Amino acid sequence: MKSYVTATAALFCLAAPALADGHASGDPAAGEKAFKQCKSCHMVADGDNVIVKGGKTGPNLYGVVGRTAGTADFKYSKDVTAAGEGGLAWDEASFVAFVQNPNDYLKEATGNDKARSKMTFKARKEEDAVNIWAYLASVGPES
Ligand code: HEC
């Protein structure tokens, strides 16, 4: 019994850092380049401090790390809003999954088969999504 408890505690310690909001396993420099795919629709701006000049079709991605889904100043789809109300806050895993297939991710996150995102773009490479997350974490507010 004792060894079981110890093993569980050890596993928990290993898993804990990966669960932290700011966790990023990608390469921020590669992510900065890959962000080109996103910038037609998304800017990264801390108020007047514009880090990446981009479009307004999608929400500002400054501070997206750890942010509750659907809570920037933007007119979101009801399904992103519902996911946020259901407790979704962006971490690496949810971000990487969403960015590769927003509709499928929202269906899963909300349990609603009809969920649809206003984001019509899909990142083709998981690696790009992982690196973009690292980039956004590196320019965002301390988390
Ligand atoms: C064609 C325009 C377009 C492109 C290109 C695009 N997005 Fe989006 N994105 C949107 C829209 C619109 C939304 C709002 C979704 C909704 O309300 O359903 C969104 C939402 C998001 C969200 C949720 C943000 C929040 O505040 O909850 C993330 C994260 C995101 N996009 C990341 C990305 C990344 C990373 C890329 C590049 C790989 C990208 N997007 C490319 C239009 C786009």
Short mmCIF file of N, CA, C and O and ligand atoms in Angstrom, two decimals, residues 34-42 57-61 64 67-72 74-81 90 95 98-99 106 116-123 128-129 132-133 136, ligand 1:
data_model
loop_
_atom_site.label_atom_id
_atom_site.label_comp_id
_atom_site.label_asym_id
_atom_site.label_seq_id
_atom_site.Cartn_x
_atom_site.Cartn_y
_atom_site.Cartn_z
N ALA A 34 5.60 31.32 -37.59
CA ALA A 34 4.38 30.59 -37.93
C ALA A 34 3.14 31.45 -37.70
O ALA A 34 2.07 31.20 -38.28
N PHE A 35 3.26 32.47 -36.86
CA PHE A 35 2.11 33.34 -36.58
C PHE A 35 1.63 34.08 -37.83
O PHE A 35 0.50 34.58 -37.86
N LYS A 36 2.47 34.10 -38.87
CA LYS A 36 2.06 34.69 -40.15
C LYS A 36 0.72 34.12 -40.62
O LYS A 36 -0.06 34.80 -41.25
N GLN A 37 0.48 32.85 -40.31
CA GLN A 37 -0.77 32.19 -40.71
C GLN A 37 -1.98 32.81 -40.01
O GLN A 37 -3.10 32.66 -40.46
N CYS A 38 -1.74 33.42 -38.89
CA CYS A 38 -2.84 33.86 -38.04
C CYS A 38 -3.11 35.35 -38.19
O CYS A 38 -4.19 35.84 -37.84
N LYS A 39 -2.11 36.08 -38.68
CA LYS A 39 -2.19 37.52 -38.52
C LYS A 39 -3.15 38.22 -39.46
O LYS A 39 -3.51 39.36 -39.19
N SER A 40 -3.61 37.54 -40.50
CA SER A 40 -4.66 38.18 -41.30
C SER A 40 -5.89 38.42 -40.43
O SER A 40 -6.67 39.33 -40.68
N CYS A 41 -6.08 37.61 -39.42
CA CYS A 41 -7.28 37.71 -38.58
C CYS A 41 -7.02 38.13 -37.13
O CYS A 41 -7.93 38.56 -36.44
N HIS A 42 -5.81 37.92 -36.65
CA HIS A 42 -5.52 38.18 -35.23
C HIS A 42 -4.37 39.15 -35.05
O HIS A 42 -3.30 38.96 -35.62
N THR A 57 -10.61 40.24 -37.71
CA THR A 57 -11.63 39.20 -37.92
C THR A 57 -11.74 38.31 -36.70
O THR A 57 -12.79 37.76 -36.39
N GLY A 58 -10.63 38.14 -35.99
CA GLY A 58 -10.60 37.33 -34.77
C GLY A 58 -10.13 38.17 -33.59
O GLY A 58 -9.66 39.30 -33.78
N PRO A 59 -10.27 37.64 -32.38
CA PRO A 59 -9.88 38.40 -31.17
C PRO A 59 -8.37 38.62 -31.06
O PRO A 59 -7.58 37.87 -31.64
N ASN A 60 -8.01 39.65 -30.33
CA ASN A 60 -6.62 39.95 -29.98
C ASN A 60 -6.07 38.76 -29.17
O ASN A 60 -6.69 38.33 -28.20
N LEU A 61 -4.93 38.24 -29.57
CA LEU A 61 -4.40 37.06 -28.87
C LEU A 61 -3.39 37.42 -27.78
O LEU A 61 -2.76 36.54 -27.19
N VAL A 64 -3.58 35.46 -24.22
CA VAL A 64 -4.48 34.31 -24.39
C VAL A 64 -4.08 33.14 -23.48
O VAL A 64 -4.90 32.31 -23.13
N ARG A 67 -6.19 32.46 -20.40
CA ARG A 67 -7.43 33.24 -20.45
C ARG A 67 -8.63 32.32 -20.65
O ARG A 67 -8.57 31.36 -21.39
N THR A 68 -9.73 32.66 -20.01
CA THR A 68 -10.97 31.91 -20.23
C THR A 68 -11.41 32.14 -21.67
O THR A 68 -11.39 33.27 -22.16
N ALA A 69 -11.76 31.06 -22.35
CA ALA A 69 -12.17 31.15 -23.76
C ALA A 69 -13.31 32.15 -23.93
O ALA A 69 -14.23 32.20 -23.11
N GLY A 70 -13.21 32.94 -24.99
CA GLY A 70 -14.30 33.83 -25.33
C GLY A 70 -14.44 35.06 -24.45
O GLY A 70 -15.53 35.63 -24.35
N THR A 71 -13.35 35.53 -23.84
CA THR A 71 -13.50 36.67 -22.91
C THR A 71 -12.68 37.91 -23.30
O THR A 71 -12.61 38.85 -22.53
N ALA A 72 -12.07 37.94 -24.50
CA ALA A 72 -11.44 39.21 -24.93
C ALA A 72 -12.57 40.10 -25.47
O ALA A 72 -13.72 39.66 -25.55
N PHE A 74 -14.45 41.00 -28.02
CA PHE A 74 -14.70 40.49 -29.37
C PHE A 74 -16.09 39.85 -29.39
O PHE A 74 -16.54 39.34 -28.37
N LYS A 75 -16.72 39.87 -30.54
CA LYS A 75 -18.03 39.24 -30.65
C LYS A 75 -17.85 37.77 -31.04
O LYS A 75 -17.74 37.42 -32.21
N TYR A 76 -17.78 36.91 -30.06
CA TYR A 76 -17.51 35.49 -30.28
C TYR A 76 -18.77 34.75 -30.72
O TYR A 76 -19.89 35.20 -30.48
N SER A 77 -18.54 33.56 -31.25
CA SER A 77 -19.66 32.65 -31.52
C SER A 77 -20.23 32.21 -30.17
O SER A 77 -19.53 32.21 -29.16
N LYS A 78 -21.49 31.77 -30.19
CA LYS A 78 -22.07 31.34 -28.91
C LYS A 78 -21.37 30.09 -28.39
O LYS A 78 -21.34 29.84 -27.19
N ASP A 79 -20.78 29.33 -29.29
CA ASP A 79 -20.15 28.08 -28.84
C ASP A 79 -18.82 28.30 -28.14
O ASP A 79 -18.50 27.60 -27.18
N VAL A 80 -18.02 29.28 -28.59
CA VAL A 80 -16.79 29.61 -27.85
C VAL A 80 -17.18 30.17 -26.48
O VAL A 80 -16.60 29.82 -25.46
N THR A 81 -18.19 31.02 -26.47
CA THR A 81 -18.66 31.59 -25.21
C THR A 81 -19.13 30.48 -24.26
O THR A 81 -18.78 30.47 -23.07
N TRP A 90 -7.63 28.66 -21.88
CA TRP A 90 -6.64 28.16 -22.84
C TRP A 90 -5.35 27.73 -22.16
O TRP A 90 -4.73 28.50 -21.43
N PHE A 95 -5.35 24.80 -26.72
CA PHE A 95 -5.00 25.72 -27.80
C PHE A 95 -4.57 24.95 -29.05
O PHE A 95 -5.05 25.21 -30.15
N PHE A 98 -7.59 23.16 -30.59
CA PHE A 98 -8.55 24.11 -31.17
C PHE A 98 -8.03 24.65 -32.50
O PHE A 98 -8.76 24.70 -33.50
N VAL A 99 -6.78 25.07 -32.51
CA VAL A 99 -6.22 25.74 -33.67
C VAL A 99 -6.14 24.80 -34.89
O VAL A 99 -6.24 25.24 -36.03
N LEU A 106 -14.56 22.41 -30.49
CA LEU A 106 -15.71 22.98 -29.75
C LEU A 106 -16.80 21.94 -29.53
O LEU A 106 -17.47 21.96 -28.49
N ARG A 116 -20.15 25.24 -33.62
CA ARG A 116 -19.36 25.74 -34.76
C ARG A 116 -18.62 26.98 -34.33
O ARG A 116 -19.17 27.84 -33.68
N SER A 117 -17.37 27.07 -34.78
CA SER A 117 -16.59 28.26 -34.45
C SER A 117 -16.66 29.26 -35.59
O SER A 117 -16.79 28.87 -36.75
N LYS A 118 -16.52 30.53 -35.27
CA LYS A 118 -16.41 31.56 -36.30
C LYS A 118 -15.01 31.53 -36.92
O LYS A 118 -14.77 32.19 -37.91
N MET A 119 -14.10 30.79 -36.31
CA MET A 119 -12.75 30.68 -36.89
C MET A 119 -12.77 29.59 -37.96
O MET A 119 -12.95 28.42 -37.67
N THR A 120 -12.58 30.01 -39.21
CA THR A 120 -12.70 29.08 -40.34
C THR A 120 -11.35 28.50 -40.73
O THR A 120 -11.27 27.69 -41.63
N PHE A 121 -10.29 28.95 -40.07
CA PHE A 121 -8.94 28.52 -40.43
C PHE A 121 -8.54 27.30 -39.60
O PHE A 121 -8.92 27.18 -38.45
N LYS A 122 -7.76 26.41 -40.22
CA LYS A 122 -7.18 25.28 -39.48
C LYS A 122 -5.69 25.27 -39.69
O LYS A 122 -5.23 25.27 -40.84
N ALA A 123 -4.91 25.23 -38.62
CA ALA A 123 -3.46 25.10 -38.78
C ALA A 123 -3.20 23.65 -39.22
O ALA A 123 -3.75 22.72 -38.65
N ASP A 128 3.42 23.80 -35.64
CA ASP A 128 3.20 25.24 -35.73
C ASP A 128 2.37 25.73 -34.55
O ASP A 128 2.68 26.75 -33.93
N ALA A 129 1.32 24.98 -34.23
CA ALA A 129 0.44 25.39 -33.14
C ALA A 129 1.20 25.41 -31.82
O ALA A 129 1.07 26.35 -31.01
N ILE A 132 3.55 28.42 -31.86
CA ILE A 132 2.81 29.68 -31.74
C ILE A 132 2.38 29.90 -30.29
O ILE A 132 2.47 31.01 -29.76
N TRP A 133 1.98 28.83 -29.64
CA TRP A 133 1.63 28.93 -28.22
C TRP A 133 2.83 29.45 -27.41
O TRP A 133 2.71 30.34 -26.59
N LEU A 136 3.29 33.14 -28.12
CA LEU A 136 2.29 33.98 -27.43
C LEU A 136 2.57 34.01 -25.92
O LEU A 136 2.39 35.06 -25.28
C1 HEC B 1 -9.74 33.53 -41.18
C2 HEC B 1 -9.50 34.23 -39.93
C3 HEC B 1 -8.70 33.53 -38.86
C4 HEC B 1 -7.45 32.96 -38.95
C5 HEC B 1 -6.52 32.91 -40.17
C6 HEC B 1 -7.12 32.49 -37.62
N1 HEC B 1 -8.16 32.74 -36.74
FE1 HEC B 1 -8.22 32.29 -34.74
N2 HEC B 1 -10.09 33.06 -34.61
C7 HEC B 1 -10.80 33.62 -35.66
C8 HEC B 1 -12.13 33.97 -35.20
C9 HEC B 1 -13.23 34.62 -36.04
C10 HEC B 1 -12.20 33.59 -33.83
C11 HEC B 1 -13.41 33.67 -32.90
C12 HEC B 1 -14.02 32.27 -32.89
C13 HEC B 1 -15.46 32.19 -32.42
O1 HEC B 1 -15.99 33.14 -31.84
O2 HEC B 1 -16.06 31.11 -32.66
C14 HEC B 1 -10.89 33.03 -33.49
C15 HEC B 1 -10.56 32.56 -32.22
C16 HEC B 1 -9.32 32.10 -31.88
C17 HEC B 1 -8.94 31.70 -30.53
C18 HEC B 1 -9.81 31.78 -29.28
C19 HEC B 1 -9.43 33.07 -28.58
C20 HEC B 1 -10.25 33.48 -27.37
O3 HEC B 1 -10.17 34.67 -27.04
O4 HEC B 1 -10.95 32.67 -26.74
C21 HEC B 1 -7.64 31.30 -30.60
C22 HEC B 1 -6.80 30.77 -29.46
C23 HEC B 1 -7.22 31.44 -31.98
N3 HEC B 1 -8.26 31.93 -32.73
C24 HEC B 1 -5.94 31.16 -32.45
C25 HEC B 1 -5.54 31.26 -33.79
C26 HEC B 1 -4.22 30.93 -34.25
C27 HEC B 1 -3.07 30.50 -33.37
C28 HEC B 1 -4.21 31.11 -35.61
C29 HEC B 1 -3.08 30.84 -36.59
C30 HEC B 1 -2.54 29.49 -36.60
C31 HEC B 1 -5.54 31.57 -35.99
N4 HEC B 1 -6.31 31.65 -34.85
C32 HEC B 1 -5.93 31.88 -37.28
C33 HEC B 1 -10.35 33.84 -36.94
C34 HEC B 1 -9.15 33.37 -37.46
#
